[in-house]
Coordinates of N, CA and C in Angstrom, one line a residue:
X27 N -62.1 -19.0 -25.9 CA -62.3 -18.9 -24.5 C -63.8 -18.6 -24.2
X28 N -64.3 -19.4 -23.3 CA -65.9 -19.7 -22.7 C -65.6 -18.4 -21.4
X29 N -66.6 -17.7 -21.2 CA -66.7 -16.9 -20.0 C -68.2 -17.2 -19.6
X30 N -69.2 -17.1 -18.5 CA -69.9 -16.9 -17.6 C -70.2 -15.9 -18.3
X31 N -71.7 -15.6 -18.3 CA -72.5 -14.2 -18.5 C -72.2 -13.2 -17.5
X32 N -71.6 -13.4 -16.3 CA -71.1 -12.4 -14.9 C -69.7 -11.9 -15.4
X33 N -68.7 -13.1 -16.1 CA -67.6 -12.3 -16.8 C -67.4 -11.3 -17.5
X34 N -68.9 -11.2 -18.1 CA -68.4 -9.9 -19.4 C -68.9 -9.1 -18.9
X35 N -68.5 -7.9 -19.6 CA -69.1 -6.3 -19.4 C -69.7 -5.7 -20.8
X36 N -70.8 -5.7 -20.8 CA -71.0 -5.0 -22.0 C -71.6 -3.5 -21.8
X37 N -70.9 -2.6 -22.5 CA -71.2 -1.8 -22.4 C -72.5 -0.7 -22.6
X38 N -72.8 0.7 -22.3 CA -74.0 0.7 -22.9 C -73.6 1.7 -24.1
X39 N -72.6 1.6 -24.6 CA -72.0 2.7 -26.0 C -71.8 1.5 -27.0
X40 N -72.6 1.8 -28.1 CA -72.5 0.4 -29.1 C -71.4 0.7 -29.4
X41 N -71.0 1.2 -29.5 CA -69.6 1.4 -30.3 C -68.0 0.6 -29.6
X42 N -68.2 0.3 -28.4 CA -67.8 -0.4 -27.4 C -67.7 -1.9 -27.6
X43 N -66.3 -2.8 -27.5 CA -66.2 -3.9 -27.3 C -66.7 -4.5 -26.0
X44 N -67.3 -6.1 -25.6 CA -67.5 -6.1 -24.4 C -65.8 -6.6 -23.8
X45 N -66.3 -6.7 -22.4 CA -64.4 -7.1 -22.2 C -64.8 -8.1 -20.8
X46 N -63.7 -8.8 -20.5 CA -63.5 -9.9 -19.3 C -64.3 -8.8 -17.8
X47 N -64.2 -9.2 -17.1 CA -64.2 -8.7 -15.7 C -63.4 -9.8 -15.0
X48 N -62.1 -9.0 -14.0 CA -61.5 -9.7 -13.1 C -62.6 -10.4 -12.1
X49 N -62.1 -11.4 -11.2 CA -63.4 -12.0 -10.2 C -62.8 -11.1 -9.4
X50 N -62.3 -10.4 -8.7 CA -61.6 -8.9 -7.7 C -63.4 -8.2 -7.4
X51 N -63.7 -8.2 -9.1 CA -64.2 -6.5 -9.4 C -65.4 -7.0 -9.7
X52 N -65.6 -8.2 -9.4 CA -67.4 -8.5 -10.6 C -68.3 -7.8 -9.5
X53 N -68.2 -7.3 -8.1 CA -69.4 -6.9 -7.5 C -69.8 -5.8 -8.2
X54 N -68.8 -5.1 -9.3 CA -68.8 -3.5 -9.6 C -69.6 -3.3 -11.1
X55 N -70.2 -5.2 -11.9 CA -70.2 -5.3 -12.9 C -71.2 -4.2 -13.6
X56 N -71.7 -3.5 -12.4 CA -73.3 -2.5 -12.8 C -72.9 -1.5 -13.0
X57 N -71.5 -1.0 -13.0 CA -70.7 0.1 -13.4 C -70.0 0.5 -14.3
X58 N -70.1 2.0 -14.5 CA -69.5 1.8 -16.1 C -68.1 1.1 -16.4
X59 N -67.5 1.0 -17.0 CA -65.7 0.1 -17.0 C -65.1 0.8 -16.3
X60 N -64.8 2.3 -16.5 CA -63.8 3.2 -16.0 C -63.7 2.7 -15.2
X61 N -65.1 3.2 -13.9 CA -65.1 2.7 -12.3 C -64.4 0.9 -12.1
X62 N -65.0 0.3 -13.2 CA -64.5 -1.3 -12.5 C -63.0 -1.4 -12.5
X63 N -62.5 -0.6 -13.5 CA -61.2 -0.8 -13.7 C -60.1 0.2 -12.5
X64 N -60.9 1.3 -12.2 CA -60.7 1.8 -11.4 C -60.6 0.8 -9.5
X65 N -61.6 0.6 -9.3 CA -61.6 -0.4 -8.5 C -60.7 -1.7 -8.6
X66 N -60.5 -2.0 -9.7 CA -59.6 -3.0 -9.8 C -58.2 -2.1 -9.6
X67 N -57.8 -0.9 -10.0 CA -56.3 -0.5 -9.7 C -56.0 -0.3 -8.1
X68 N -57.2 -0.1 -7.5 CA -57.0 0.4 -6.2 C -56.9 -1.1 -5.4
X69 N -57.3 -2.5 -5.9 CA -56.7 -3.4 -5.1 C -55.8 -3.8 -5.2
X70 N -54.7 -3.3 -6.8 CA -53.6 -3.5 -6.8 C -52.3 -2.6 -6.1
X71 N -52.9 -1.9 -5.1 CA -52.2 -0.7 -4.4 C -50.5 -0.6 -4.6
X72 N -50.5 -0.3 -5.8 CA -49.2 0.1 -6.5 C -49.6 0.3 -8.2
X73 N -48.6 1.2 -8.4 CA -48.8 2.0 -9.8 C -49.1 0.9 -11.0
X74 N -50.1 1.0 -12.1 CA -50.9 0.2 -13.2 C -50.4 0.8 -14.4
X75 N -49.9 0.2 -15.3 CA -49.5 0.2 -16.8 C -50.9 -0.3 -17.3
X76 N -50.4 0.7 -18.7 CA -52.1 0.0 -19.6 C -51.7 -1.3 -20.4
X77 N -50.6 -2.4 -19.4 CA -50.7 -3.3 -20.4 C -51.0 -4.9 -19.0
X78 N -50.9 -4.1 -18.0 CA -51.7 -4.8 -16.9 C -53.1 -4.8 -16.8
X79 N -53.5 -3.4 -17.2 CA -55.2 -3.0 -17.1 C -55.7 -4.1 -18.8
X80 N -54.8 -3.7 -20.0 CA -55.1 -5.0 -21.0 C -55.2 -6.6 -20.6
X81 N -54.2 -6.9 -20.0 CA -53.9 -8.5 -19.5 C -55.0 -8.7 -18.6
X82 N -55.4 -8.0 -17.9 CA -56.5 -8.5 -16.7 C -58.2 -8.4 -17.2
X83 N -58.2 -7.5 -17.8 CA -59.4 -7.4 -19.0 C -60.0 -7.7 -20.0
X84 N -59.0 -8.0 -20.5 CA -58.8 -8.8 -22.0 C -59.1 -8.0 -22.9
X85 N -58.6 -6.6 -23.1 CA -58.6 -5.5 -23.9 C -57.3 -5.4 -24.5
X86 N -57.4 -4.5 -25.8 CA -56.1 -4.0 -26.4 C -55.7 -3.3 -25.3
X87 N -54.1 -3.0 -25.5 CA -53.7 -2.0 -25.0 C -53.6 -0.4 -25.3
X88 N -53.9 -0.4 -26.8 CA -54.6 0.9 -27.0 C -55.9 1.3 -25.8
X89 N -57.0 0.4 -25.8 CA -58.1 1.1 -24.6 C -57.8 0.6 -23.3
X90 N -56.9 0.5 -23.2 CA -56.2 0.3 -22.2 C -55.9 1.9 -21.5
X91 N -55.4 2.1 -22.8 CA -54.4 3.9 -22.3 C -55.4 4.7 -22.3
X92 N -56.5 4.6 -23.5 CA -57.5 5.5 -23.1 C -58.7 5.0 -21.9
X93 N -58.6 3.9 -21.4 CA -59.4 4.0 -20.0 C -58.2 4.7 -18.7
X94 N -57.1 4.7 -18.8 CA -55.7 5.7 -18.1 C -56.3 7.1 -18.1
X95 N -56.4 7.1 -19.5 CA -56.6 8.8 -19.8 C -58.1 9.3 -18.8
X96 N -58.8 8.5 -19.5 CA -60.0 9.0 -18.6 C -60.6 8.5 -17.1
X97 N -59.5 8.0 -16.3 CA -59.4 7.6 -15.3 C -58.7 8.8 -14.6
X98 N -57.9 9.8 -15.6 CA -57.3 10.7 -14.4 C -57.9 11.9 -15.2
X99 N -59.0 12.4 -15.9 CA -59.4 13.2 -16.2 C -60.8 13.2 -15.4
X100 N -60.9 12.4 -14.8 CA -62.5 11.9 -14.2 C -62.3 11.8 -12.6
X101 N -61.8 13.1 -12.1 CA -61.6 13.4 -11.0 C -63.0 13.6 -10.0
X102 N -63.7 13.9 -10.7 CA -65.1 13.8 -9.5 C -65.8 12.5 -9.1
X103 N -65.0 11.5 -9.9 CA -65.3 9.8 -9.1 C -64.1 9.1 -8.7
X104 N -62.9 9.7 -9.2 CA -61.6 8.8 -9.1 C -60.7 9.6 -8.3
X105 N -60.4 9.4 -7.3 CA -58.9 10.2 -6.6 C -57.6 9.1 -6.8
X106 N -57.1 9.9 -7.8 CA -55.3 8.9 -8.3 C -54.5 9.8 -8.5
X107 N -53.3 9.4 -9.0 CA -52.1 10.3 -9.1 C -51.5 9.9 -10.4
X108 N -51.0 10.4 -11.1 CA -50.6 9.6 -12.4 C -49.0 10.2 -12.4
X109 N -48.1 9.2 -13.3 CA -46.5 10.0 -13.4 C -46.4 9.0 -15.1
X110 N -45.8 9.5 -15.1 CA -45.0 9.2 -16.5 C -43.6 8.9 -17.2
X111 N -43.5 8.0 -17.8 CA -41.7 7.3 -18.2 C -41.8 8.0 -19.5
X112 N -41.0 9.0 -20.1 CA -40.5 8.9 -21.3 C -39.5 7.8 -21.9
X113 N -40.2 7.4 -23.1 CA -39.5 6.2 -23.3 C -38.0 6.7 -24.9
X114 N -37.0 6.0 -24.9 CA -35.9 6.4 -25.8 C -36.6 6.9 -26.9
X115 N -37.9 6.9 -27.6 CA -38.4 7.1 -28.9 C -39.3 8.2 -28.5
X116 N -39.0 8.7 -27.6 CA -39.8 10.4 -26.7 C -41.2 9.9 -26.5
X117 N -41.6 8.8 -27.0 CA -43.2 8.4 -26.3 C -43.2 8.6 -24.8
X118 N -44.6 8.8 -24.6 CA -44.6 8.7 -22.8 C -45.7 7.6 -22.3
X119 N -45.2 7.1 -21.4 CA -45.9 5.8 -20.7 C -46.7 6.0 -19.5
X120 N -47.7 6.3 -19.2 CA -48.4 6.5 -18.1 C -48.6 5.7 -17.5
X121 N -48.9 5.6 -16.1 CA -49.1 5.1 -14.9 C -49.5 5.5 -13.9
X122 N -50.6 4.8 -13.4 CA -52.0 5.5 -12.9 C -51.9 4.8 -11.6
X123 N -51.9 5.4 -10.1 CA -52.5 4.9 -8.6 C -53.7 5.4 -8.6
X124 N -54.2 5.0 -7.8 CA -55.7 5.2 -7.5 C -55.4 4.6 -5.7
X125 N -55.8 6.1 -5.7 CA -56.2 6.4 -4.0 C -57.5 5.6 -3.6
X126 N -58.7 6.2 -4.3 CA -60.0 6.2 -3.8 C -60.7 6.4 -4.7
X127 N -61.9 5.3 -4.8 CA -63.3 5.4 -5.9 C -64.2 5.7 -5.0
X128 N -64.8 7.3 -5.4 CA -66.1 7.5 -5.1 C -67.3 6.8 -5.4
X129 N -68.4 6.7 -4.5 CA -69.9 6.5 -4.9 C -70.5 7.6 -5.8
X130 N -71.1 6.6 -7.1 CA -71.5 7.3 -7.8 C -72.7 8.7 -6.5
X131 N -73.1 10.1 -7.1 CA -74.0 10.7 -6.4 C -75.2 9.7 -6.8
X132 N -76.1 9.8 -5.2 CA -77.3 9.9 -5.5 C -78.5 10.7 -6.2
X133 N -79.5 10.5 -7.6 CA -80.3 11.2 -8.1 C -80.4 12.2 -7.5
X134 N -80.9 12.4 -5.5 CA -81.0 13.9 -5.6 C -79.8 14.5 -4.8
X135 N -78.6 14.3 -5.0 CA -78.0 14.8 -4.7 C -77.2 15.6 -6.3
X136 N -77.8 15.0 -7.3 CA -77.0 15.6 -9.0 C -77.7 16.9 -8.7
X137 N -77.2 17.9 -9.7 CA -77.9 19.2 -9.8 C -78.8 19.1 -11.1
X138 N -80.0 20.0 -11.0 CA -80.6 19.3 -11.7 C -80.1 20.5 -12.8
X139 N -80.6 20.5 -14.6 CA -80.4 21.1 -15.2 C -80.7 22.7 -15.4
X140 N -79.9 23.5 -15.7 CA -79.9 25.0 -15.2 C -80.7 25.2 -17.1
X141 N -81.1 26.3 -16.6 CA -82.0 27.5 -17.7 C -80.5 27.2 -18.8
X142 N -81.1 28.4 -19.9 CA -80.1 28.5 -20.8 C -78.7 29.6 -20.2
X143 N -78.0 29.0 -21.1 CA -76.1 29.4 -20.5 C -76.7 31.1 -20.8
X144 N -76.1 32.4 -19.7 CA -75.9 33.6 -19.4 C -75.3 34.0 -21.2
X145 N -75.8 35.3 -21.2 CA -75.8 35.8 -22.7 C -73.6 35.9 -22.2
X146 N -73.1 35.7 -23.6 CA -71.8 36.5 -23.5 C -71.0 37.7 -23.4
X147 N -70.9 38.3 -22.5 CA -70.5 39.6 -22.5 C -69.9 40.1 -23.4
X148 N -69.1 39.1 -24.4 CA -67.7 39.6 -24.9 C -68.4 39.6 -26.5
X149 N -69.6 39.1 -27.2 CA -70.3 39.4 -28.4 C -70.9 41.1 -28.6
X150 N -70.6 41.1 -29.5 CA -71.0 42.7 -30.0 C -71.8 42.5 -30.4
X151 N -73.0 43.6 -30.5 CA -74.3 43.4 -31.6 C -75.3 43.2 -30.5
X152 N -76.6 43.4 -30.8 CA -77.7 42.4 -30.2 C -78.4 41.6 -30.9
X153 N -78.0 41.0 -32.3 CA -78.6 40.2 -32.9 C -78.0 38.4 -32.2
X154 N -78.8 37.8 -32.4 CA -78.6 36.3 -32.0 C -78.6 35.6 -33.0
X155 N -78.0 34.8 -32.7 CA -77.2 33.7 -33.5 C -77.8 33.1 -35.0
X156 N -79.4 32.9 -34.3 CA -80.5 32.3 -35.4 C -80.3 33.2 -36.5
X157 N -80.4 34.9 -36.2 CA -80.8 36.0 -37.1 C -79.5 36.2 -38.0
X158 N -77.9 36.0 -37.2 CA -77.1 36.2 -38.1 C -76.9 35.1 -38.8
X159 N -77.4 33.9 -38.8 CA -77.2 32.1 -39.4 C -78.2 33.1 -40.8
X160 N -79.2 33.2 -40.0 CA -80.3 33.4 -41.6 C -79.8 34.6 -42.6
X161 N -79.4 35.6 -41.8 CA -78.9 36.8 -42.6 C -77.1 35.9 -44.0
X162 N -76.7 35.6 -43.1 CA -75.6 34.4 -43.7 C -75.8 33.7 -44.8
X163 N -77.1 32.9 -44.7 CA -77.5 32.0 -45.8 C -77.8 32.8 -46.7
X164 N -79.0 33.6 -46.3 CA -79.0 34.2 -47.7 C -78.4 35.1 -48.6
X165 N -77.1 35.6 -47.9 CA -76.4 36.1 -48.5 C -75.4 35.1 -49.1
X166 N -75.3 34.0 -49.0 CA -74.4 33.1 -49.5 C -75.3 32.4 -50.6
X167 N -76.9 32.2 -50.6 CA -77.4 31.7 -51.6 C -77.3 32.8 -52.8
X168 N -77.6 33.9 -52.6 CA -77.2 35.1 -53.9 C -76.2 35.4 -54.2
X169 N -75.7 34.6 -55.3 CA -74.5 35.0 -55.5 C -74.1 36.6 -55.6
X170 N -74.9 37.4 -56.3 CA -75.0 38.4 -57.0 C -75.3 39.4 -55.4
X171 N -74.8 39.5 -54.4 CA -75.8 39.8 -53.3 C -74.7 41.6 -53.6
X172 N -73.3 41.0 -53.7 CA -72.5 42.4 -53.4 C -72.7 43.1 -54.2
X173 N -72.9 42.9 -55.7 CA -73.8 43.7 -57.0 C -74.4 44.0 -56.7
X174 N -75.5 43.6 -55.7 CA -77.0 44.0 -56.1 C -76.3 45.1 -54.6
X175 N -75.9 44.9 -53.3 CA -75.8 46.1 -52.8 C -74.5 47.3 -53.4
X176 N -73.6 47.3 -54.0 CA -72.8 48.4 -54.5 C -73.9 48.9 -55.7
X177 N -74.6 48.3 -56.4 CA -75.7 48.5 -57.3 C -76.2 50.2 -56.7
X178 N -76.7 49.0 -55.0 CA -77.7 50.3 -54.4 C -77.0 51.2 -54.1
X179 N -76.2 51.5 -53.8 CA -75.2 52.4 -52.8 C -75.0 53.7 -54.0
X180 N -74.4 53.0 -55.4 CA -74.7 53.8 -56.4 C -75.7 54.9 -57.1
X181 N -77.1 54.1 -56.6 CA -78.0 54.7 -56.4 C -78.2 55.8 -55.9
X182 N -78.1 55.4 -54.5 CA -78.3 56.2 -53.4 C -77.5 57.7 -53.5
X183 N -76.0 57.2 -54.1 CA -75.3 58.2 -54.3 C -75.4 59.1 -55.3
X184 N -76.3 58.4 -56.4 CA -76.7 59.4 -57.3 C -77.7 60.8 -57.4
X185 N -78.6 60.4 -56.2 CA -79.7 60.9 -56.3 C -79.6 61.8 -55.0

């Protein structure tokens, strides 16, 4: 099958197949899939199996389920509701509505990147991470490291 260069979606994760685009959703083609596919459930205004979001896409149904999954974990662009069929073999079947696709934020409305994360209250010590990493190594390149301090201890105790 021949598609139009407007039909595909390629993604920008190499790791990623490219996939169809319904003609519904091609105005959305500048967006990542989630959103297109998203957009595409919300014109189907009734609940979407990942083997409708495959058939319309031209994807497995495996990333099918996982564009599901991250369709309703991705609540700050997607407003849906998800329910679920347990099927005779205890699998569960999801199925995804979609209320409303947000606009992506505008650049200055993102926040921009904060300082480093607040020290942990709940770590003991005042040594930092680098100092106990290095203290670590070199106690793991000497073998001989617990000899050499019960050695000292003996010492110390002698004298």
């Amino acid at each position: 099958m021949v598609f139009s260069g407007n039909d595909i979606h390629y993604p920008g994760q190499t790791n990623h197949d490219a996939c169809f685009i319904p003609e519904s959703v091609r105005q959305y083609a500048d967006e990542p899939l989630y959103i297109i596919v998203a957009h595409w459930c919300l014109l189907q205004q009734n609940w979407v199996q990942r083997n409708q979001i495959a058939e319309a896409f031209h994807i497995t149904a495996r990333r099918a389920s996982y564009l599901i999954a991250y369709l309703r974990s991705k609540t700050s662009r997607v407003v849906s509701i998800c329910r679920h069929q347990t099927l005779p073999n205890k699998a569960r079947r999801y199925e995804i509505y979609v209320i409303r696709v947000l606009d992506s934020p505008t650049p200055s409305t993102r926040r921009e990147k904060a300082g480093p994360p607040p020290v942990s209250k709940r770590r003991v010590g005042n040594g930092d991470r680098s100092m106990a990493n290095e203290l670590w190594n070199r106690l793991c390149s000497n073998r001989n490291a617990g000899k050499i301090l019960k050695k000292k201890e003996d010492e110390d105790d002698g004298t």
